[in-house]
XYZ file of C-alpha atoms in Angstrom:
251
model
C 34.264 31.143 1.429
C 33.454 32.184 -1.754
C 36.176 35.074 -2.002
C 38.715 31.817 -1.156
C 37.440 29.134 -3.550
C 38.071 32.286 -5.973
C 41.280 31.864 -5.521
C 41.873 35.791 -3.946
C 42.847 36.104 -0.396
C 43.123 39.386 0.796
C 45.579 41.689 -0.586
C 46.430 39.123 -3.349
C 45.285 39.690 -6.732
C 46.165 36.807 -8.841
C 43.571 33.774 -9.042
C 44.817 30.754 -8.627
C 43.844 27.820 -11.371
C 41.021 25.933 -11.499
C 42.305 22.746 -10.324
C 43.904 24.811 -6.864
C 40.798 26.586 -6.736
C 38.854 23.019 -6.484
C 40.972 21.442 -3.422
C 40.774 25.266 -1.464
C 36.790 24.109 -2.028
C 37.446 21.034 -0.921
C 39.658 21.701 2.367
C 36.792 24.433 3.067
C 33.869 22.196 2.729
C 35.703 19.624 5.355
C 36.351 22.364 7.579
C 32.696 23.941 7.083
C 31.653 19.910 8.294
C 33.442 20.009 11.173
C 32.185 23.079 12.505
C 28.326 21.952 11.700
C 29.100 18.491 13.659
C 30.604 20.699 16.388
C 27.414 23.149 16.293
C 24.942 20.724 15.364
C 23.892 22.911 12.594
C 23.406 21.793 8.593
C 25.034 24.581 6.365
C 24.438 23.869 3.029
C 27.382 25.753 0.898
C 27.031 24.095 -2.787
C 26.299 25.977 -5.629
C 26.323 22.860 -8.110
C 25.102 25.180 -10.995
C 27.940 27.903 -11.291
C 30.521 25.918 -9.005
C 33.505 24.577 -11.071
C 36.711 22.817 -11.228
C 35.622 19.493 -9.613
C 36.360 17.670 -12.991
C 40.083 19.414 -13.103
C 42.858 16.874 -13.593
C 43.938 15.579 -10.137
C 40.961 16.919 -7.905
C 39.597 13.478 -7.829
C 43.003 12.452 -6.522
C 43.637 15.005 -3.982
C 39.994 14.285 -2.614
C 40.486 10.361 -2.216
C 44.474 11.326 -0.951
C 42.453 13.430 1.823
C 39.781 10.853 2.613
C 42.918 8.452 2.705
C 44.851 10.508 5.144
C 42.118 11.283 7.334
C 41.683 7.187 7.662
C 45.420 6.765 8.823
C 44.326 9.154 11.788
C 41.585 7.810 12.580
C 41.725 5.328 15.175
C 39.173 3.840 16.199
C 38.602 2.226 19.710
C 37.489 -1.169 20.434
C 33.846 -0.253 20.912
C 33.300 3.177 19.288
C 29.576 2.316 18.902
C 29.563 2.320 22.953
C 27.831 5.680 22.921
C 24.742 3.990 21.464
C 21.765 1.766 23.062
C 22.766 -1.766 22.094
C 21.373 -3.435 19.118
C 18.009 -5.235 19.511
C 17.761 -7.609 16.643
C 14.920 -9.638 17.874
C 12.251 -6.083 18.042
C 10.345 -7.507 14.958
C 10.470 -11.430 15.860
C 7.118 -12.970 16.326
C 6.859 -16.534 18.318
C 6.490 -18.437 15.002
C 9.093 -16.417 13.233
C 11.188 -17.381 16.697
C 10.297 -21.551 16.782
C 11.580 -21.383 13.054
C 14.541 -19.473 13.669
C 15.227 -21.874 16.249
C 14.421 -24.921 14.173
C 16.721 -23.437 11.545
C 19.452 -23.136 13.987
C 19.292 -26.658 15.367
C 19.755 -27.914 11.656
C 16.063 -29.553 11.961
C 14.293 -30.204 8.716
C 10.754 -28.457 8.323
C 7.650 -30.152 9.298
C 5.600 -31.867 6.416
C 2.263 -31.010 5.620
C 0.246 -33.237 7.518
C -2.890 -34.912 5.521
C -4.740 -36.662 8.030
C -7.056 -34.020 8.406
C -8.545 -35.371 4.744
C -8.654 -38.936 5.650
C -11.254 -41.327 6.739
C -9.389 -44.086 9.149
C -12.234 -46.692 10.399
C -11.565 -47.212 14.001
C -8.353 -48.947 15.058
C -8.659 -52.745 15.405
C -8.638 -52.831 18.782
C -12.104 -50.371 19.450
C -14.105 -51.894 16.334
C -16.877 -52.392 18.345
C -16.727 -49.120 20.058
C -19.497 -46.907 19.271
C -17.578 -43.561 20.737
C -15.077 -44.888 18.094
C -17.185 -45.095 15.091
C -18.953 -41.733 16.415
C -15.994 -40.246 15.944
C -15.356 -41.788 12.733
C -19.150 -40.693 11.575
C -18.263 -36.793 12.338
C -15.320 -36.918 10.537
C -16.782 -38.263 7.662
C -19.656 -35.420 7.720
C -17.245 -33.157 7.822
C -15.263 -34.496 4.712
C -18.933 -34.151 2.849
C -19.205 -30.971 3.935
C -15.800 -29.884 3.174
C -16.120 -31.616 -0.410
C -19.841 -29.734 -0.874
C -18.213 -26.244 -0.119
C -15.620 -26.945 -2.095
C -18.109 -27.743 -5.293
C -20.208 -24.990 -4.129
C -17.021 -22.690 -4.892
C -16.280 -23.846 -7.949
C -19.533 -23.576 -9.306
C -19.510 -20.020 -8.649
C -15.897 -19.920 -9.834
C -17.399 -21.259 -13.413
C -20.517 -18.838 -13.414
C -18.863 -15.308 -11.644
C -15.074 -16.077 -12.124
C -14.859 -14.289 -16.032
C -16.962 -11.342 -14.565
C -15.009 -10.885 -11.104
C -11.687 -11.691 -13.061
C -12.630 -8.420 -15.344
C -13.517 -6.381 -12.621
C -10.181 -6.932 -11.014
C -8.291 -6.033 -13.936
C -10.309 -3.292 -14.322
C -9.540 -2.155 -10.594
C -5.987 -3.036 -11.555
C -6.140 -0.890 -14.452
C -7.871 1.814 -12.451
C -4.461 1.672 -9.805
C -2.387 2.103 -12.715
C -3.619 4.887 -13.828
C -3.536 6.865 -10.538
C 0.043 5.480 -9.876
C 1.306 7.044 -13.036
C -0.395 10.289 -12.385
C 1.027 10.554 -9.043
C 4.360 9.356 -10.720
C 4.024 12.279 -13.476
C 3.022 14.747 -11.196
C 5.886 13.926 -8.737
C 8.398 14.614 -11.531
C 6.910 17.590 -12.471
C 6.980 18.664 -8.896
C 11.029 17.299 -9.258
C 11.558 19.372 -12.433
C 10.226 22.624 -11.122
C 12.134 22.016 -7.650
C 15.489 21.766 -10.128
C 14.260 24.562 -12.267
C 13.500 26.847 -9.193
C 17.322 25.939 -7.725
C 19.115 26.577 -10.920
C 17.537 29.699 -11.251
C 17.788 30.780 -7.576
C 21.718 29.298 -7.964
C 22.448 31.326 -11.225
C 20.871 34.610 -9.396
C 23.041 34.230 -6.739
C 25.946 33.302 -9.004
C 25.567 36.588 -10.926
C 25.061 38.447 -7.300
C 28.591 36.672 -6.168
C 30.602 37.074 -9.620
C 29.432 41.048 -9.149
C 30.328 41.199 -5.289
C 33.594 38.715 -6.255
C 34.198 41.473 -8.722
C 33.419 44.631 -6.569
C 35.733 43.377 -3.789
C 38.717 42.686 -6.249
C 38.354 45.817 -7.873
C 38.508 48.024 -3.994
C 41.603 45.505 -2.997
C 42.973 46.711 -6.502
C 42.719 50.053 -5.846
C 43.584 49.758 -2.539
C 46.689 48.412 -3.361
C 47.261 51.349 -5.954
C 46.162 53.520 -2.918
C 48.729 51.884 -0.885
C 51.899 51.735 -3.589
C 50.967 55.184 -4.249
C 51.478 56.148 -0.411
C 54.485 54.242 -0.495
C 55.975 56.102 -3.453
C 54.601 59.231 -2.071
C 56.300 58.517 1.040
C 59.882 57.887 -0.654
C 59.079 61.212 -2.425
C 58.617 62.764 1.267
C 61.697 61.373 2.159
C 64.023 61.806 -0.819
C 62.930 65.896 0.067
C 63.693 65.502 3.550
C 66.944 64.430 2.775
C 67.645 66.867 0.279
C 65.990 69.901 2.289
C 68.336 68.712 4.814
C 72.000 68.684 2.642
C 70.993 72.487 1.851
C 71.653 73.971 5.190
C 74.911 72.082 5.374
C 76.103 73.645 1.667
C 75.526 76.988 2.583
C-alpha cells in the first residue's frame, strides 16, 4: 500500500504528484474497508504524522465525488434494518413515566397539587354531631401540630447548624474539585504521552518506509538498467548474428 500511495507501481519509476498520490490513498483505504467488513477484521493503515497530500487542491473534491457516487449505487431496500431485533423504545419506561406519557398523549392537562392534606375541614354539615366525624377531624388536627412542630424543630436547627453544615459542604465541594481536576490533569497527561508515543512510533516507521520506499526504487532502477542493458546486449547478439551470417555468403 505504501509502495502505491508513493506513487511507484512496479516497473514504473516516476512518482506521481501529490494530489494523485492522495486519491490512490483514498481508493486504497475504501478498498482496505471493504475487505475488513468482509473479514471482520479492523486494519488500521494511517500514518497521520508523515502521511501527506490530503490538503492538495481537489482531494477534498474527489473524496465527496466518491462518497457521492457510491450513494447513487446504493439502493437501499424498503427495510434494510430487517437484519436487526426490532426497536424496543419502551425498555427504560417506568409505570409513572408510562401514565404521563399517556396523559401527554391524550392532550390532558397535569394534575394540580392537591392541598387538602394541610387543611382543617370541621365535619360536613350533615355529621356535626358525629363523634367518628369530629374524631377524625381531632387526628387530623394533631397531625397538622405535629407537622407544624417538626417543621419549627427544623428550622431551629437550620438557624443554629445551617452556617456550619453549609461550610462543610462547600468544603466537600471544594474537596471534589480538587480530585476532579487531578484526574482531569492526569488524563491529559496520559493523552499527551499516548500522542507523543504515536508520533514517535509513526516517524520511526516513516523513516523505516522512506528507507524501504527508497531501497525498492533503487533495485526496480537497476533492474530496469539490468533489463535495457539485456535488451541492448541482445540487439548486439543479433546485429553479430546477422553479420556473422552475410560473411559466408561473400566469400
Amino acid at each position: 500500500l505504501r509502495l502505491l500511495y508513493s506513487g511507484r507501481v512496479f516497473g514504473i519509476s516516476p512518482v506521481l504528484e501529490d494530489s494523485t498520490k492522495a486519491l490512490c490513498l483514498i481508493q486504497l483505504t475504501v478498498f482496505m474497508a471493504s475487505l475488513n467488513m468482509a473479514t471482520n477484521d479492523v486494519i488500521v493503515d494511517a500514518l497521520p504524522y508523515i502521511d501527506t497530500g490530503y490538503d492538495e487542491p481537489g482531494v477534498r473534491e474527489a473524496a465527496i465525488a466518491m462518497v457521492e457516487d457510491e450513494k447513487k449505487r446504493y439502493r437501499p431496500t424498503k427495510n434494510y434494518l430487517e437484519h436487526l431485533p426490532p426497536l424496543n423504545v419502551s425498555a427504560f419506561e417506568t409505570d409513572i413515566m408510562r401514565t404521563e406519557f399517556e396523559r401527554l398523549s391524550s392532550r390532558q392537562p397535569m394534575d394540580t397539587l392537591s392541598m387538602k392534606r394541610y387543611e382543617l375541614p370541621p365535619p360536613p354539615p350533615g355529621k356535626m354531631t358525629d363523634v367518628a366525624a369530629w374524631s377524625e377531624c381531632v387526628d387530623n388536627s394533631f397531625a397538622q401540630l405535629e407537622h407544624q412542630a417538626t417543621r419549627l424543630l427544623n428550622l431551629e436547627l437550620l438557624n443554629e447548624n445551617g452556617a456550619e453544615a453549609w461550610k462543610c459542604h462547600n468544603e466537600e465541594l471544594q474537596r471534589m474539585l480538587s480530585r476532579t481536576q487531578g484526574q482531569l490533569t492526569e488524563l491529559k497527561k496520559a493523552i499527551q504521552e499516548v500522542n507523543w508515543s504515536r508520533k514517535s512510533q509513526q516517524c520511526k516507521a516513516g523513516e523505516e518506509l522512506r528507507h524501504l520506499e527508497s531501497t525498492w526504487v533503487s533495485l526496480v532502477s537497476r533492474n530496469y538498467d539490468i533489463e535495457q542493458a539485456c535488451v541492448n546486449l541482445q540487439q548486439q547478439i543479433d546485429r553479430y548474428n546477422d553479420i556473422a551470417a552475410e560473411r559466408p555468403q561473400q566469400a
